[in-house]
Phi, psi and omega in degrees: 000132184280161174288167175307143185263359179303132179291337181256019181299135179253010182277142174245125178284123180265316181199162174209140183216133178284141183205124178049042177082351178248198183227132169261123182230142173252139178230154169236157180199161175279121183262130176282334181289311184262359177056052178180182180281135175238153176238144175215161178243148176229132167256120176260113178292165184300333180297339182298334181295328187237336184240112181274180179063035175287147178287163186235132170256121175268129181246128179249123184271173186263187182307137177074355185273167173237195175291347189275329191301308182296314184298326183271330192250338191279341184068031186274340186298323184299311181288324176299321179293320179294320187269344182076046180244130174280139176249134174237125182234106177279169170292169185266355180190166166293157179218160177139164183296333182265006181263129181304147182215174180219154180292334180280153180286343189256020175206143177091214185296127187090000185216055184285342178059008172060035176245168169262106182293141179245352186252141175290147000273001188291329187294345180293327186228336191275076176239056183291332177299309180298323181296312184286320186283321190243301189295312184295312177300321177298320179294314181298316184285341174278317189276333185234154182272075180240166178283162171273004175281124187230147166233166181218143182211169179181176185231132173059244174304323177289331173294317171304312182299315182296311180297312182299315182294318178295320180293327179277343185224060186296341179281349186260346187227137178282331184197164179218144174216164182205147168253127173048050185287153167285096194280334185219068188299338176295342187234039175211157184300317179301313182294317179301314182296311184290312185293321179294324179288311186281326191243351183090191188263358180282106185287347172292333174286320177303320185299336179290348179239016182255118186297324180293319177295314181297319181294323181292340182246005185295143176253310175268125194252122176261122180306134187231139176233130178229134173240135184224127175279139183275350174258022178286123182298339184262002191303305188285316187278323191249324194267312171051059179297339180297331177292320178293319180297318179294321178296319179295319180295320180297323188252007183053044184278141181284073179249130168251119181240113182255133176252139187233117178298136171088346184269147184252208186263005193269178176287348169298320177294311181300313183294336179289334186232008183296328180298319180296326179291319179294321178295321176301312181293321180300324179298337178258327182286330188273000183235000000 
């Protein structure tokens, strides 16, 4: 598969590997949103060679992850190849020597939380919301012959990001799904730490990025699927799916939330149910 043919392409090919008849490729580029270099991965299913305008699933990863975790561990390429869905997986934060960081794994590089930071020193680079919602899709749709039909999914911090972004932008996504999402970040330690650092102490600002709050007030409804393992170590303190469930019940929101005995927070869980998520998205993307 050839590289983008745009004469003004700003993409740099980092790596490429054949998989299930298609290609997994990593690219880097200079991002205007985060004011630095970003890396993302794309899986092009075999149909991309002959059939253009394929729909795109955006995948947002969790704390400490990069663009590589999902592509290598989830086992998603097989179903994407069967269904003819392109996968795009960005990194989880800006990175670099000049990018603010923290000693903890749950703040700073690898932990962007998909918000637009307003507080120093984070506000200089941490605009992951703008990157995922606007800059990256515009880049993908300019450089590759894909459809503007999009779905979004993610895990843990990325599950929070996927749900929140779809709820805030219902016109941009056909469907949304999440594994083990941080469902109510205003009311958990991970969310308190990240939101107070990135957004300040005004919790009315936090509410603009909280999926449970957004779902309870949503007007335009994006079909949502969530899977949660019941042996997840983070379930009670950090994830709180019951808050999302209550918001959906209050607003009659089209949410399917499945709980699974014995499953934890790992990619073993994700890989066990990833096919169902792709089929769910295909049902909305293909029509």
